[in-house]
GROMACS .gro file of C-alpha atoms in nm:
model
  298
    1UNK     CA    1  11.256  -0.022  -4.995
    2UNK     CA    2  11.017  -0.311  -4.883
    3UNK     CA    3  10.668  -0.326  -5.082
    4UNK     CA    4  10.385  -0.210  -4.807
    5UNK     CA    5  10.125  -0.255  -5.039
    6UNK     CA    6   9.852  -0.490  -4.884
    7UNK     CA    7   9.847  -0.858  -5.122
    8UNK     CA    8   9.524  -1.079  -5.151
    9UNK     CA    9   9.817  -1.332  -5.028
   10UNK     CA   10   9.872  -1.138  -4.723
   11UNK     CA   11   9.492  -1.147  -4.594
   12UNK     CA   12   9.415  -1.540  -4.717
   13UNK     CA   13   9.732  -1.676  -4.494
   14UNK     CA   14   9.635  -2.107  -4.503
   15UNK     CA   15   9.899  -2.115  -4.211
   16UNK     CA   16   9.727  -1.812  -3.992
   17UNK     CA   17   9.423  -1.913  -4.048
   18UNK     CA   18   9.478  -2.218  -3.938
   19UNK     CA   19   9.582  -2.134  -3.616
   20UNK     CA   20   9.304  -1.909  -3.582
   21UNK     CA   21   9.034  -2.201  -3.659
   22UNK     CA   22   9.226  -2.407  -3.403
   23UNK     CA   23   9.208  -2.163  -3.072
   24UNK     CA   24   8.844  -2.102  -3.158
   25UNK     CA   25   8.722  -2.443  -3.221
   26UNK     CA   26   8.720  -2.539  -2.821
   27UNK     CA   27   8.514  -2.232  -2.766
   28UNK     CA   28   8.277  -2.346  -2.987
   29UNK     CA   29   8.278  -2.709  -2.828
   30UNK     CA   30   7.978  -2.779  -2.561
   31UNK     CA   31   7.972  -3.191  -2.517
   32UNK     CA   32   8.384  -3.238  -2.622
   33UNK     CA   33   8.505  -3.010  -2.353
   34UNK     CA   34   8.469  -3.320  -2.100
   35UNK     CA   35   8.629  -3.577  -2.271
   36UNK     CA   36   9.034  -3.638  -2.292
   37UNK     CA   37   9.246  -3.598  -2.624
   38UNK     CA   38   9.486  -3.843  -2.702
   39UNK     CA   39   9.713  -3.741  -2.968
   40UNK     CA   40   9.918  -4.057  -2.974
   41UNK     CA   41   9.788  -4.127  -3.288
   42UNK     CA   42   9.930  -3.826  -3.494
   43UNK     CA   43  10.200  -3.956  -3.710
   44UNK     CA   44  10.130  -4.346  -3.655
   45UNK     CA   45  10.070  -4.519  -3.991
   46UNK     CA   46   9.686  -4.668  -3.984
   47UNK     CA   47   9.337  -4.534  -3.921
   48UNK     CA   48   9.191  -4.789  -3.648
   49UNK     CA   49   9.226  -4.723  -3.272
   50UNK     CA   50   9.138  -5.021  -3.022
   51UNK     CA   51   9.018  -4.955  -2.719
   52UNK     CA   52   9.051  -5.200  -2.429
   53UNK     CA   53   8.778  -5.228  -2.176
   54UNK     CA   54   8.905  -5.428  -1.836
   55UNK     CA   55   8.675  -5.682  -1.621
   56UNK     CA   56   8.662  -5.678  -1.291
   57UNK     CA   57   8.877  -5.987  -1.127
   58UNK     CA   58   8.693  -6.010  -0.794
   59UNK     CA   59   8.705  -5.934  -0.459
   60UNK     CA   60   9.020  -6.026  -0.324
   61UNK     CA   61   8.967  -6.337  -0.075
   62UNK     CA   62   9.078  -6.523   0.282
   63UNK     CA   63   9.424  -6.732   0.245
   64UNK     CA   64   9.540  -6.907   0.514
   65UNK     CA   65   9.903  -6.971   0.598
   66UNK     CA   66  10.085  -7.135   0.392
   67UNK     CA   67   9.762  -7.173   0.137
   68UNK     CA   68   9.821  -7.037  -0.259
   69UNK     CA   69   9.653  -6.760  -0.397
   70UNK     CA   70   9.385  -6.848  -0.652
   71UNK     CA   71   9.498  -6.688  -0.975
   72UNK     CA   72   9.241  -6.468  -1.194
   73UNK     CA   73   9.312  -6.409  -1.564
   74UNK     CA   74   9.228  -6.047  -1.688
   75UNK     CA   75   8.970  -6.046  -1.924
   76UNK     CA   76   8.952  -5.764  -2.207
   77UNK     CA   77   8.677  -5.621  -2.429
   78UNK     CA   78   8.768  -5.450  -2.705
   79UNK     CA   79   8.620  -5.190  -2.987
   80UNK     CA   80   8.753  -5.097  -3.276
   81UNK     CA   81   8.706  -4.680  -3.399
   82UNK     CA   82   8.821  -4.595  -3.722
   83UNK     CA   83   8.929  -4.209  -3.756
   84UNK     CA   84   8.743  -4.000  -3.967
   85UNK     CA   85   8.800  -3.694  -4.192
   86UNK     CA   86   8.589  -3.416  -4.078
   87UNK     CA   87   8.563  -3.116  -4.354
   88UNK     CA   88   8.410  -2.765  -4.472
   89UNK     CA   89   8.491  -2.529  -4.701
   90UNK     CA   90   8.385  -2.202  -4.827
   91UNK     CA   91   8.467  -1.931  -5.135
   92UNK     CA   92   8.547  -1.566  -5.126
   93UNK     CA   93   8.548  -1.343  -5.397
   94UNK     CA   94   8.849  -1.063  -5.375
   95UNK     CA   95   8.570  -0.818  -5.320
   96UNK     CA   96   8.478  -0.928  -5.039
   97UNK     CA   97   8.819  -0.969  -4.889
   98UNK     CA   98   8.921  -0.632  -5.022
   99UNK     CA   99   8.666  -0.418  -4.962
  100UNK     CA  100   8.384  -0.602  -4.828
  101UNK     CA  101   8.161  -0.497  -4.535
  102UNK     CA  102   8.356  -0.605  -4.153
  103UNK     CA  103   8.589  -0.873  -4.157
  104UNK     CA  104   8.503  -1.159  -4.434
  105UNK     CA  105   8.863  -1.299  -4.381
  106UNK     CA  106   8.791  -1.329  -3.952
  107UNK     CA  107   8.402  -1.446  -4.048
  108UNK     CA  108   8.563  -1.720  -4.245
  109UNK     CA  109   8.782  -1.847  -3.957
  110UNK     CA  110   8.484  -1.848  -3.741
  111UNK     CA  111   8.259  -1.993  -3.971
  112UNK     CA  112   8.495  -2.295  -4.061
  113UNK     CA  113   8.583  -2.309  -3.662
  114UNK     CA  114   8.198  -2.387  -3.590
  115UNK     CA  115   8.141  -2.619  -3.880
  116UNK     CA  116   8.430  -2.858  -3.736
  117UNK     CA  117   8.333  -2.787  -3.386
  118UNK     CA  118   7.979  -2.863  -3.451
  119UNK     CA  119   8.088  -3.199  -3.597
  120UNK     CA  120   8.297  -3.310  -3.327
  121UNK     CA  121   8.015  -3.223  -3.057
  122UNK     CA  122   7.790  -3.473  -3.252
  123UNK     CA  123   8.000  -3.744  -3.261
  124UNK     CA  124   8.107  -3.661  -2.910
  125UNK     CA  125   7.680  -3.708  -2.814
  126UNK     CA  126   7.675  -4.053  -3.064
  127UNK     CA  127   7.990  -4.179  -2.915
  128UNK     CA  128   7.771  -4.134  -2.582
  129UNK     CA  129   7.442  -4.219  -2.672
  130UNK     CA  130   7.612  -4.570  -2.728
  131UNK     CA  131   7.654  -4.637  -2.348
  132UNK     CA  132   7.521  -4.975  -2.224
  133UNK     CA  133   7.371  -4.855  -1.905
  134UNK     CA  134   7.072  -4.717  -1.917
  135UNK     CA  135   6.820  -4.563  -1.685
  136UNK     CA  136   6.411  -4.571  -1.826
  137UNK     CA  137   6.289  -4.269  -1.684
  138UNK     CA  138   5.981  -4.255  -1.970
  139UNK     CA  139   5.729  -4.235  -1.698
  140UNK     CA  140   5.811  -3.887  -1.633
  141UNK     CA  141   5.959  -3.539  -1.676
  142UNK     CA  142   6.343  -3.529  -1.585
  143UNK     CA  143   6.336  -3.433  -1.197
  144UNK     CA  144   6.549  -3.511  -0.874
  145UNK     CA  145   6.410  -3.876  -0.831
  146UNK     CA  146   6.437  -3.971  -1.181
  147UNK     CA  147   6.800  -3.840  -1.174
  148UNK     CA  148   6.885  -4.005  -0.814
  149UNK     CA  149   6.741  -4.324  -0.964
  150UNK     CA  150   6.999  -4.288  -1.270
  151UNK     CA  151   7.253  -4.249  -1.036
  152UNK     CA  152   7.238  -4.521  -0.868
  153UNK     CA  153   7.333  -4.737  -1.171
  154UNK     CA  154   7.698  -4.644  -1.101
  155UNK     CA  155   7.702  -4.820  -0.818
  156UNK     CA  156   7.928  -4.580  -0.635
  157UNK     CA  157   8.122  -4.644  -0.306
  158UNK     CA  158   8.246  -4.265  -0.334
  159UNK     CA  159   8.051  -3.994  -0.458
  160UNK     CA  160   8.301  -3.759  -0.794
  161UNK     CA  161   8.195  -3.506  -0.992
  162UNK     CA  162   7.954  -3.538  -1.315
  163UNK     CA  163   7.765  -3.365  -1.561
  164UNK     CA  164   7.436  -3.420  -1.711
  165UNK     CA  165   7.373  -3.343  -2.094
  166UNK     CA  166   7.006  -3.179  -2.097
  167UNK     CA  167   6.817  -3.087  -2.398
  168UNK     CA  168   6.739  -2.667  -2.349
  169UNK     CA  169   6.344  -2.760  -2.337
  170UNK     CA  170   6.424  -2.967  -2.040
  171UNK     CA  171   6.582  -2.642  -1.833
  172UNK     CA  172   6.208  -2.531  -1.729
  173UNK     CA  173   6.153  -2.826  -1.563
  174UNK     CA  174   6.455  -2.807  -1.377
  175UNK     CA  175   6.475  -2.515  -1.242
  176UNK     CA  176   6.147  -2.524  -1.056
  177UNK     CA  177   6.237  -2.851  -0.903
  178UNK     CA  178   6.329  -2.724  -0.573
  179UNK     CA  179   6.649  -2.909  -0.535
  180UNK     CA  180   6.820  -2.734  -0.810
  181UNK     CA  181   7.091  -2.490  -0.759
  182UNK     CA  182   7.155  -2.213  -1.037
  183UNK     CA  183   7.485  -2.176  -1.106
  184UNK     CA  184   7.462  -1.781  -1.048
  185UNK     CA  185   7.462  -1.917  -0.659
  186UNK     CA  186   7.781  -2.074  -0.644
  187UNK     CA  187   8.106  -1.985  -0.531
  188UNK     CA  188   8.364  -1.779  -0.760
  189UNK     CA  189   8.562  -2.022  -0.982
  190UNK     CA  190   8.349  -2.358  -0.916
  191UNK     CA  191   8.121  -2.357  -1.279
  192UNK     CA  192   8.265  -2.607  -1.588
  193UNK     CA  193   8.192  -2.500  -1.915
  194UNK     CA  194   7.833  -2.389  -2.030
  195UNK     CA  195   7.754  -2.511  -1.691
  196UNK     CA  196   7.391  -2.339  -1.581
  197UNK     CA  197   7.346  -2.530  -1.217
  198UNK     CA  198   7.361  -2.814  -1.025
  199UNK     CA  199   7.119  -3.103  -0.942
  200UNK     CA  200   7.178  -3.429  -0.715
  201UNK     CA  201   7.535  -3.360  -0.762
  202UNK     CA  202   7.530  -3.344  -1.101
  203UNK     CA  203   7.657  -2.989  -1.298
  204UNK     CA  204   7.395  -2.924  -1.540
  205UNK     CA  205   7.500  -2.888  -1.921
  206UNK     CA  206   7.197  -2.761  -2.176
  207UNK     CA  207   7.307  -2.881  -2.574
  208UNK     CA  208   7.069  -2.902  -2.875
  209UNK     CA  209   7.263  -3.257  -2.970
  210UNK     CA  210   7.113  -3.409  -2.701
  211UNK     CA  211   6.856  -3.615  -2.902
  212UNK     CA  212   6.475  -3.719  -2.885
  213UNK     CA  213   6.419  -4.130  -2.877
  214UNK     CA  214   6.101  -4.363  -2.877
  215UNK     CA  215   6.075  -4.534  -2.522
  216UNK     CA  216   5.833  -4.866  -2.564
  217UNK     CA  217   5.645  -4.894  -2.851
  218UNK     CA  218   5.589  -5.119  -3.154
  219UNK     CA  219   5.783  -5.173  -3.407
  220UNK     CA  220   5.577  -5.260  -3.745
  221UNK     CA  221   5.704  -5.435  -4.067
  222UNK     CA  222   5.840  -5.185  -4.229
  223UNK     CA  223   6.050  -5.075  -3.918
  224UNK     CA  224   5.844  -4.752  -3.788
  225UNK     CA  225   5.749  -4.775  -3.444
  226UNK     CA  226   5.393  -4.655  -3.314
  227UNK     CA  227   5.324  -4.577  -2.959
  228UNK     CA  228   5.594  -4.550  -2.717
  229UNK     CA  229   5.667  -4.286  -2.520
  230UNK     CA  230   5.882  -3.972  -2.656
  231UNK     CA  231   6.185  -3.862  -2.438
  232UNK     CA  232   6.495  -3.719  -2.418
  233UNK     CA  233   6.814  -3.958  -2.418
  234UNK     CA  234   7.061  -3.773  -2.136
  235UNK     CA  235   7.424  -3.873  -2.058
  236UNK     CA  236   7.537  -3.872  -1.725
  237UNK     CA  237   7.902  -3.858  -1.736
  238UNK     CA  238   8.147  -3.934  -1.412
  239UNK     CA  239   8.401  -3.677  -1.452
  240UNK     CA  240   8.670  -3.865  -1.203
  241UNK     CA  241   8.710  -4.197  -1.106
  242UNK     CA  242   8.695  -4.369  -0.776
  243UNK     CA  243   9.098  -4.344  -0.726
  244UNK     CA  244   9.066  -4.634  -0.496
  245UNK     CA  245   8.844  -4.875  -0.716
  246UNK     CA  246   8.911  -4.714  -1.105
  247UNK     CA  247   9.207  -4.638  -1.338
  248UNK     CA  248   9.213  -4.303  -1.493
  249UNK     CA  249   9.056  -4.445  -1.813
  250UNK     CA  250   8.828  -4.170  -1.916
  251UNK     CA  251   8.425  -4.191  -2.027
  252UNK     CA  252   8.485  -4.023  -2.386
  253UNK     CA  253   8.813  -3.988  -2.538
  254UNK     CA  254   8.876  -3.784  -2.867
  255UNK     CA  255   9.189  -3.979  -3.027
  256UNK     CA  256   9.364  -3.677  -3.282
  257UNK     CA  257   9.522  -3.853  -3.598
  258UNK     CA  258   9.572  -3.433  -3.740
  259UNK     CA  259   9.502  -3.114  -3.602
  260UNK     CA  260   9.317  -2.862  -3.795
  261UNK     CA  261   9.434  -2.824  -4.153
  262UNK     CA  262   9.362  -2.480  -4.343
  263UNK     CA  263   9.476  -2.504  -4.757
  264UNK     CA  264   9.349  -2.265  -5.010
  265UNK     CA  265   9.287  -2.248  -5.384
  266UNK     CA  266   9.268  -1.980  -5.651
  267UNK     CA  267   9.002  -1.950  -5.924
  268UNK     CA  268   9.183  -1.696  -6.131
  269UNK     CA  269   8.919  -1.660  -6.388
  270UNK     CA  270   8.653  -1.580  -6.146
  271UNK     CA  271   8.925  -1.432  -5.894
  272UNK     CA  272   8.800  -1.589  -5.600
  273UNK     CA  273   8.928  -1.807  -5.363
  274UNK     CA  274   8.819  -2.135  -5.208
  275UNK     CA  275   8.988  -2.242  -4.838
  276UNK     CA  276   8.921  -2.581  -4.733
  277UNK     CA  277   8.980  -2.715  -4.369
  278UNK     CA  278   8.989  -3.023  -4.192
  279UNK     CA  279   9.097  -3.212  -3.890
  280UNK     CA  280   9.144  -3.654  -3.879
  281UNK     CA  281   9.012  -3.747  -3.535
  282UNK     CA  282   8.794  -4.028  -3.384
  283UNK     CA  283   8.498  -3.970  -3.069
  284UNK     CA  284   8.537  -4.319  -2.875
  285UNK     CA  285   8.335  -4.428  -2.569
  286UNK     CA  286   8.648  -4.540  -2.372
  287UNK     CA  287   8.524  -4.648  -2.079
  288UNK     CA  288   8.128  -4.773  -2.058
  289UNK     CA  289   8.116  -4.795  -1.660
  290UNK     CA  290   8.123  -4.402  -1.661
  291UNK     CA  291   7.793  -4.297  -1.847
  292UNK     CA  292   7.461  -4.392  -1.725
  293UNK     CA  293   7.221  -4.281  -2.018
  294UNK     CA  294   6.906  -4.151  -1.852
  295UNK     CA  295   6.587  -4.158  -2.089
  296UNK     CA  296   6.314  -3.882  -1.944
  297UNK     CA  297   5.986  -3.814  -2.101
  298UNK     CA  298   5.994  -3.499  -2.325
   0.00000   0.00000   0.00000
């Protein structure tokens, strides 16, 4: 007859739970949602990705018959992102799991799930924050001119969908500009994730991560800066390419080296047990021409 009885073994499952952390880590997620994972680096010895960055060869020109073609050579930019180990733990005593209040073991799998989500979110916003253009919009409050102006350093032919990272103080302002358009408006089926409306085209995403910088200023001797103008530092991120004038080279790009990893221990002598998990991954900046970092006064 098989043994029914319930086993500390049975409730603390490393493989389970690891599952479980997995599907609830994207649900967690606010800035990583938008950016494409590349697994090809899961089971490929080394810990460095390169990404290539391509120059524009030119406008193609006039040949006459019979003339040659004038030949451009491809120029590349590379950076280099070394994959990091991102990692939390926690301990529970087999009174908790055995007869403690609600669901320790499910709490645990939540609690480890928003510890690694949190993690990759922020290095989803540094990876970000890193983008070389730049709009100064420290003279004011974020509003539909400041963002239009922002815009505008993409340089676009053809209009594509994008989303603007806002801080949550910055939602006031926002939605009593009368050119924004709550999300509770739109059609069935159009929002993105944590989406709350729309503005100058761009679909409206509040996050905490996005972070307060010094506009202007001086810097002193022993590197603070005094005066300057406080703002918030939002990413504006194209969420398609032009197919007729870009690749498919995505603004942010999470390269996987590991999923999620659950592993326990036992403490016999304090009967408790400690689970550990982790996932290898790198947040990389993949393509620079898609993020226009917009700097509005807080």
């Amino acid at each position: 007859m098989a043994d029914m009885t319930t086993k500390l073994a049975d409730l603390i499952d490393p493989e389970v739970m690891g599952d479980m952390v997995s599907a609830r880590i994207p649900k967690k997620l606010r800035v990583a949602p938008f950016a494409k994972v590349d697994d090809t680096l899961a089971g490929v010895p080394g810990d460095t990705i390169t990404v290539p960055a391509y120059a524009y060869i030119g406008d193609a020109a006039d040949v006459a018959e019979g003339d040659a073609v004038a030949i451009e050579k491809m120029s590349t930019s590379t950076r280099k992102a070394t994959v990091k180990k991102a990692m939390k733990g926690i301990s529970l005593t087999d009174e908790a799991v055995l007869s403690g209040y609600g669901n320790p073991v499910g709490e645990a799998n939540t609690q480890l799930a928003m510890a690694i989500a949190a993690k990759i979110d922020n290095d989803c916003m540094d990876a970000l924050q890193t983008a070389t253009l730049t709009y100064d919009g420290s003279a004011a409050a974020i509003g539909y001119d400041g963002i239009v102006s922002a815009l505008d350093l993409f340089e676009e032919e053809q209009g594509c969908d994008k989303v603007l990272f806002v801080h949550p103080k910055q939602l006031t302002t926002l939605r009593k500009d009368d050119d924004f358009l709550s999300a509770d408006r739109y059609q069935a089926g159009l929002m993105l994730t944590g989406e709350v409306g729309m503005i100058a085209g761009c679909r409206i995403v509040p996050s905490k991560k996005v972070p307060q910088v010094t506009v202007g200023g001086t810097e002193g001797e022993d590197g603070q800066v005094t005066g300057g103008t406080l703002c918030y530092a939002c990413p504006i991120v194209k969420l398609e390419g032009d197919p007729e004038t870009e690749d498919e080279v995505p603004a942010l790009t999470i390269y996987r080296k590991r999923e999620v990893n659950v592993e326990t221990e036992r403490k016999p002598k304090v009967r408790t047990t400690e689970i550990t998990a982790d996932e290898f991954y790198v947040a990389v900046l993949s393509n620079e021409a898609k993020v226009v970092l917009a700097k509005f006064k807080a």
